[in-house]
């Protein structure tokens, strides 16, 4: 089963995947789709509020934030990592529960990046916002670093996230029943 939708002017077929017996989602994977990544980056930048830096969570947001930085002429963006790396120092750490991940995860921010965020307007970017748990975790990292959340952006808002007035997104992504019909 697939859900067909238009995103940033491009039509894509999203496979419908089981999350639980009564919840199925349209799997949006931007990896490998250069045309879609470029179009979404351009469309989000047209709607972006004023900011100094951008941040996303590892991993699906990486091609998007890279392309947004490239198109906007920025040479720096931040990445909330799913695991600490040897080169990271003075690491900030927050827990996150995501709809697409079965167990608790953590997001980590390098201390050098945190120092650059202090007092700066930080734009939080993601591919899909659903429950908002990943978004909240990234915001906690930004705030712990002394940064100011300038805005929240995503390509798609899924489920209840579509009703939030604090995020900017390109399209609504419905959730589905087991038979592929859209849940109300």
PDB file of C-alpha atoms in Angstrom:
ATOM      1  CA  UNK A   1       0.000   0.000   0.000  1.00  0.00           C
ATOM      2  CA  UNK A   2       1.135   3.514  -0.806  1.00  0.00           C
ATOM      3  CA  UNK A   3       0.005   7.068  -0.160  1.00  0.00           C
ATOM      4  CA  UNK A   4       0.629   9.446  -3.066  1.00  0.00           C
ATOM      5  CA  UNK A   5       1.143  13.118  -2.287  1.00  0.00           C
ATOM      6  CA  UNK A   6       2.698  16.277  -3.687  1.00  0.00           C
ATOM      7  CA  UNK A   7       5.566  17.739  -1.659  1.00  0.00           C
ATOM      8  CA  UNK A   8       7.297  20.988  -2.722  1.00  0.00           C
ATOM      9  CA  UNK A   9       5.695  20.570  -6.145  1.00  0.00           C
ATOM     10  CA  UNK A  10       6.891  16.975  -6.623  1.00  0.00           C
ATOM     11  CA  UNK A  11       4.700  13.882  -6.521  1.00  0.00           C
ATOM     12  CA  UNK A  12       5.928  10.993  -4.367  1.00  0.00           C
ATOM     13  CA  UNK A  13       4.532   7.594  -3.313  1.00  0.00           C
ATOM     14  CA  UNK A  14       5.057   6.838   0.370  1.00  0.00           C
ATOM     15  CA  UNK A  15       4.847   3.213   1.522  1.00  0.00           C
ATOM     16  CA  UNK A  16       2.301   2.745   4.312  1.00  0.00           C
ATOM     17  CA  UNK A  17       3.998   1.036   7.283  1.00  0.00           C
ATOM     18  CA  UNK A  18       2.691  -0.518  10.500  1.00  0.00           C
ATOM     19  CA  UNK A  19       3.532   1.217  13.793  1.00  0.00           C
ATOM     20  CA  UNK A  20       0.972  -0.742  15.854  1.00  0.00           C
ATOM     21  CA  UNK A  21      -2.176  -2.799  15.190  1.00  0.00           C
ATOM     22  CA  UNK A  22      -4.263   0.352  14.853  1.00  0.00           C
ATOM     23  CA  UNK A  23      -1.703   2.876  13.588  1.00  0.00           C
ATOM     24  CA  UNK A  24       0.013   2.960  10.207  1.00  0.00           C
ATOM     25  CA  UNK A  25       2.111   5.801   8.814  1.00  0.00           C
ATOM     26  CA  UNK A  26       3.299   6.923   5.413  1.00  0.00           C
ATOM     27  CA  UNK A  27       7.063   6.357   5.441  1.00  0.00           C
ATOM     28  CA  UNK A  28       8.763   9.514   4.221  1.00  0.00           C
ATOM     29  CA  UNK A  29      12.445   8.916   3.483  1.00  0.00           C
ATOM     30  CA  UNK A  30      14.360  11.783   1.929  1.00  0.00           C
ATOM     31  CA  UNK A  31      17.638   9.835   1.649  1.00  0.00           C
ATOM     32  CA  UNK A  32      18.707   9.397  -1.946  1.00  0.00           C
ATOM     33  CA  UNK A  33      16.097  11.769  -3.416  1.00  0.00           C
ATOM     34  CA  UNK A  34      18.214  14.761  -4.446  1.00  0.00           C
ATOM     35  CA  UNK A  35      15.425  16.434  -6.417  1.00  0.00           C
ATOM     36  CA  UNK A  36      13.035  16.319  -3.459  1.00  0.00           C
ATOM     37  CA  UNK A  37      15.713  17.386  -0.959  1.00  0.00           C
ATOM     38  CA  UNK A  38      16.582  20.476  -3.033  1.00  0.00           C
ATOM     39  CA  UNK A  39      12.933  21.411  -3.623  1.00  0.00           C
ATOM     40  CA  UNK A  40      12.009  21.019   0.067  1.00  0.00           C
ATOM     41  CA  UNK A  41      15.037  23.023   1.215  1.00  0.00           C
ATOM     42  CA  UNK A  42      14.113  25.852  -1.150  1.00  0.00           C
ATOM     43  CA  UNK A  43      10.449  25.838  -0.046  1.00  0.00           C
ATOM     44  CA  UNK A  44      11.345  25.821   3.664  1.00  0.00           C
ATOM     45  CA  UNK A  45      13.866  28.643   3.280  1.00  0.00           C
ATOM     46  CA  UNK A  46      11.160  30.765   1.643  1.00  0.00           C
ATOM     47  CA  UNK A  47       9.121  30.431   4.861  1.00  0.00           C
ATOM     48  CA  UNK A  48      11.934  30.499   7.425  1.00  0.00           C
ATOM     49  CA  UNK A  49      11.927  33.089  10.208  1.00  0.00           C
ATOM     50  CA  UNK A  50      15.108  35.043  10.969  1.00  0.00           C
ATOM     51  CA  UNK A  51      17.806  32.804  12.461  1.00  0.00           C
ATOM     52  CA  UNK A  52      21.551  32.620  13.057  1.00  0.00           C
ATOM     53  CA  UNK A  53      22.076  28.852  12.833  1.00  0.00           C
ATOM     54  CA  UNK A  54      20.081  25.699  12.113  1.00  0.00           C
ATOM     55  CA  UNK A  55      20.015  22.356  13.934  1.00  0.00           C
ATOM     56  CA  UNK A  56      18.553  18.940  13.133  1.00  0.00           C
ATOM     57  CA  UNK A  57      18.642  15.475  14.645  1.00  0.00           C
ATOM     58  CA  UNK A  58      20.657  12.664  13.174  1.00  0.00           C
ATOM     59  CA  UNK A  59      19.938  11.133  10.653  1.00  0.00           C
ATOM     60  CA  UNK A  60      17.089  11.821   8.198  1.00  0.00           C
ATOM     61  CA  UNK A  61      17.340  15.597   8.641  1.00  0.00           C
ATOM     62  CA  UNK A  62      20.993  15.692   7.558  1.00  0.00           C
ATOM     63  CA  UNK A  63      20.549  15.965   3.775  1.00  0.00           C
ATOM     64  CA  UNK A  64      17.799  18.551   4.266  1.00  0.00           C
ATOM     65  CA  UNK A  65      19.750  20.815   6.623  1.00  0.00           C
ATOM     66  CA  UNK A  66      22.864  20.494   4.477  1.00  0.00           C
ATOM     67  CA  UNK A  67      20.919  21.622   1.416  1.00  0.00           C
ATOM     68  CA  UNK A  68      19.234  24.441   3.341  1.00  0.00           C
ATOM     69  CA  UNK A  69      22.649  25.662   4.515  1.00  0.00           C
ATOM     70  CA  UNK A  70      24.081  25.381   0.999  1.00  0.00           C
ATOM     71  CA  UNK A  71      21.191  27.259  -0.625  1.00  0.00           C
ATOM     72  CA  UNK A  72      21.235  29.997   2.021  1.00  0.00           C
ATOM     73  CA  UNK A  73      25.004  30.471   1.838  1.00  0.00           C
ATOM     74  CA  UNK A  74      25.641  29.374   5.412  1.00  0.00           C
ATOM     75  CA  UNK A  75      28.789  27.498   6.232  1.00  0.00           C
ATOM     76  CA  UNK A  76      27.714  26.068   9.610  1.00  0.00           C
ATOM     77  CA  UNK A  77      24.811  24.027  10.967  1.00  0.00           C
ATOM     78  CA  UNK A  78      24.444  21.855  14.055  1.00  0.00           C
ATOM     79  CA  UNK A  79      23.667  18.186  14.419  1.00  0.00           C
ATOM     80  CA  UNK A  80      22.111  16.521  17.458  1.00  0.00           C
ATOM     81  CA  UNK A  81      23.837  13.127  17.396  1.00  0.00           C
ATOM     82  CA  UNK A  82      22.269   9.805  18.411  1.00  0.00           C
ATOM     83  CA  UNK A  83      25.519   8.785  20.060  1.00  0.00           C
ATOM     84  CA  UNK A  84      28.510  10.649  21.471  1.00  0.00           C
ATOM     85  CA  UNK A  85      31.658  10.624  19.334  1.00  0.00           C
ATOM     86  CA  UNK A  86      35.268  10.522  20.519  1.00  0.00           C
ATOM     87  CA  UNK A  87      35.951  14.063  19.298  1.00  0.00           C
ATOM     88  CA  UNK A  88      33.028  15.531  21.261  1.00  0.00           C
ATOM     89  CA  UNK A  89      33.792  17.389  24.505  1.00  0.00           C
ATOM     90  CA  UNK A  90      31.541  18.853  27.230  1.00  0.00           C
ATOM     91  CA  UNK A  91      28.604  16.960  25.732  1.00  0.00           C
ATOM     92  CA  UNK A  92      24.995  17.970  26.347  1.00  0.00           C
ATOM     93  CA  UNK A  93      22.564  15.008  26.500  1.00  0.00           C
ATOM     94  CA  UNK A  94      18.743  14.712  26.438  1.00  0.00           C
ATOM     95  CA  UNK A  95      16.389  11.701  26.221  1.00  0.00           C
ATOM     96  CA  UNK A  96      13.872  11.324  23.380  1.00  0.00           C
ATOM     97  CA  UNK A  97      10.970   8.963  22.620  1.00  0.00           C
ATOM     98  CA  UNK A  98      10.010   8.829  18.932  1.00  0.00           C
ATOM     99  CA  UNK A  99       7.008   7.197  17.239  1.00  0.00           C
ATOM    100  CA  UNK A 100       9.317   5.406  14.790  1.00  0.00           C
ATOM    101  CA  UNK A 101      11.764   4.093  17.409  1.00  0.00           C
ATOM    102  CA  UNK A 102      10.831   1.320  19.839  1.00  0.00           C
ATOM    103  CA  UNK A 103      13.020   2.389  22.763  1.00  0.00           C
ATOM    104  CA  UNK A 104      14.294   5.510  24.469  1.00  0.00           C
ATOM    105  CA  UNK A 105      17.064   7.262  22.609  1.00  0.00           C
ATOM    106  CA  UNK A 106      19.358  10.130  23.511  1.00  0.00           C
ATOM    107  CA  UNK A 107      20.470  13.127  21.513  1.00  0.00           C
ATOM    108  CA  UNK A 108      23.912  14.623  22.108  1.00  0.00           C
ATOM    109  CA  UNK A 109      25.377  18.007  21.273  1.00  0.00           C
ATOM    110  CA  UNK A 110      29.075  18.787  21.175  1.00  0.00           C
ATOM    111  CA  UNK A 111      30.196  21.426  23.676  1.00  0.00           C
ATOM    112  CA  UNK A 112      31.901  23.507  20.966  1.00  0.00           C
ATOM    113  CA  UNK A 113      28.629  23.694  19.043  1.00  0.00           C
ATOM    114  CA  UNK A 114      26.792  24.556  22.255  1.00  0.00           C
ATOM    115  CA  UNK A 115      29.195  27.457  22.840  1.00  0.00           C
ATOM    116  CA  UNK A 116      28.452  28.822  19.351  1.00  0.00           C
ATOM    117  CA  UNK A 117      24.710  28.661  20.059  1.00  0.00           C
ATOM    118  CA  UNK A 118      24.825  30.800  23.172  1.00  0.00           C
ATOM    119  CA  UNK A 119      22.621  33.861  22.672  1.00  0.00           C
ATOM    120  CA  UNK A 120      21.946  32.949  19.019  1.00  0.00           C
ATOM    121  CA  UNK A 121      18.638  32.338  17.211  1.00  0.00           C
ATOM    122  CA  UNK A 122      18.474  28.660  16.318  1.00  0.00           C
ATOM    123  CA  UNK A 123      16.097  27.248  13.705  1.00  0.00           C
ATOM    124  CA  UNK A 124      15.076  23.647  14.436  1.00  0.00           C
ATOM    125  CA  UNK A 125      14.672  21.642  11.210  1.00  0.00           C
ATOM    126  CA  UNK A 126      13.333  18.107  10.731  1.00  0.00           C
ATOM    127  CA  UNK A 127      11.943  15.965   7.947  1.00  0.00           C
ATOM    128  CA  UNK A 128       8.696  14.961   9.713  1.00  0.00           C
ATOM    129  CA  UNK A 129       7.154  16.168  12.964  1.00  0.00           C
ATOM    130  CA  UNK A 130       4.716  13.670  14.439  1.00  0.00           C
ATOM    131  CA  UNK A 131       4.503  13.411  18.214  1.00  0.00           C
ATOM    132  CA  UNK A 132       6.954  16.280  18.633  1.00  0.00           C
ATOM    133  CA  UNK A 133       9.215  14.271  20.962  1.00  0.00           C
ATOM    134  CA  UNK A 134      12.340  14.680  18.813  1.00  0.00           C
ATOM    135  CA  UNK A 135      11.547  18.365  18.380  1.00  0.00           C
ATOM    136  CA  UNK A 136      11.236  18.820  22.152  1.00  0.00           C
ATOM    137  CA  UNK A 137      14.553  17.047  22.739  1.00  0.00           C
ATOM    138  CA  UNK A 138      16.345  19.282  20.241  1.00  0.00           C
ATOM    139  CA  UNK A 139      14.783  22.364  21.837  1.00  0.00           C
ATOM    140  CA  UNK A 140      16.077  21.199  25.234  1.00  0.00           C
ATOM    141  CA  UNK A 141      19.581  20.952  23.768  1.00  0.00           C
ATOM    142  CA  UNK A 142      19.305  24.443  22.278  1.00  0.00           C
ATOM    143  CA  UNK A 143      18.073  25.894  25.572  1.00  0.00           C
ATOM    144  CA  UNK A 144      20.745  24.053  27.581  1.00  0.00           C
ATOM    145  CA  UNK A 145      23.339  25.620  25.270  1.00  0.00           C
ATOM    146  CA  UNK A 146      21.891  29.089  25.906  1.00  0.00           C
ATOM    147  CA  UNK A 147      20.427  29.398  22.415  1.00  0.00           C
ATOM    148  CA  UNK A 148      17.028  30.823  21.523  1.00  0.00           C
ATOM    149  CA  UNK A 149      14.634  28.702  19.460  1.00  0.00           C
ATOM    150  CA  UNK A 150      13.847  30.973  16.485  1.00  0.00           C
ATOM    151  CA  UNK A 151      11.400  28.565  14.873  1.00  0.00           C
ATOM    152  CA  UNK A 152      10.482  24.981  14.141  1.00  0.00           C
ATOM    153  CA  UNK A 153      10.279  23.685  10.565  1.00  0.00           C
ATOM    154  CA  UNK A 154       9.595  20.367   8.880  1.00  0.00           C
ATOM    155  CA  UNK A 155       8.772  19.077   5.454  1.00  0.00           C
ATOM    156  CA  UNK A 156       5.742  17.190   6.782  1.00  0.00           C
ATOM    157  CA  UNK A 157       3.478  17.415   9.830  1.00  0.00           C
ATOM    158  CA  UNK A 158       1.935  14.077  10.713  1.00  0.00           C
ATOM    159  CA  UNK A 159      -1.147  13.369  12.813  1.00  0.00           C
ATOM    160  CA  UNK A 160      -1.706  15.800  15.693  1.00  0.00           C
ATOM    161  CA  UNK A 161       1.330  17.881  14.689  1.00  0.00           C
ATOM    162  CA  UNK A 162      -0.820  19.277  11.856  1.00  0.00           C
ATOM    163  CA  UNK A 163      -2.832  21.204  14.464  1.00  0.00           C
ATOM    164  CA  UNK A 164       0.166  22.916  16.051  1.00  0.00           C
ATOM    165  CA  UNK A 165       0.529  26.625  15.402  1.00  0.00           C
ATOM    166  CA  UNK A 166       4.180  26.749  16.499  1.00  0.00           C
ATOM    167  CA  UNK A 167       5.626  24.824  13.549  1.00  0.00           C
ATOM    168  CA  UNK A 168       6.079  25.682   9.887  1.00  0.00           C
ATOM    169  CA  UNK A 169       5.680  22.785   7.474  1.00  0.00           C
ATOM    170  CA  UNK A 170       5.115  22.192   3.791  1.00  0.00           C
ATOM    171  CA  UNK A 171       2.443  19.479   3.770  1.00  0.00           C
ATOM    172  CA  UNK A 172       0.171  17.443   6.013  1.00  0.00           C
ATOM    173  CA  UNK A 173       0.869  13.714   6.213  1.00  0.00           C
ATOM    174  CA  UNK A 174      -2.139  11.720   7.378  1.00  0.00           C
ATOM    175  CA  UNK A 175      -1.993   8.595   9.522  1.00  0.00           C
ATOM    176  CA  UNK A 176      -3.728   5.433   8.366  1.00  0.00           C
ATOM    177  CA  UNK A 177      -5.792   2.412   9.354  1.00  0.00           C
ATOM    178  CA  UNK A 178      -4.496  -1.105   8.640  1.00  0.00           C
ATOM    179  CA  UNK A 179      -6.430  -1.180   5.353  1.00  0.00           C
ATOM    180  CA  UNK A 180      -4.658   1.989   4.119  1.00  0.00           C
ATOM    181  CA  UNK A 181      -7.576   4.376   4.608  1.00  0.00           C
ATOM    182  CA  UNK A 182      -6.885   7.724   6.239  1.00  0.00           C
ATOM    183  CA  UNK A 183      -7.705   7.986   9.941  1.00  0.00           C
ATOM    184  CA  UNK A 184      -9.935  10.914  10.852  1.00  0.00           C
TER     185      UNK A 184
END
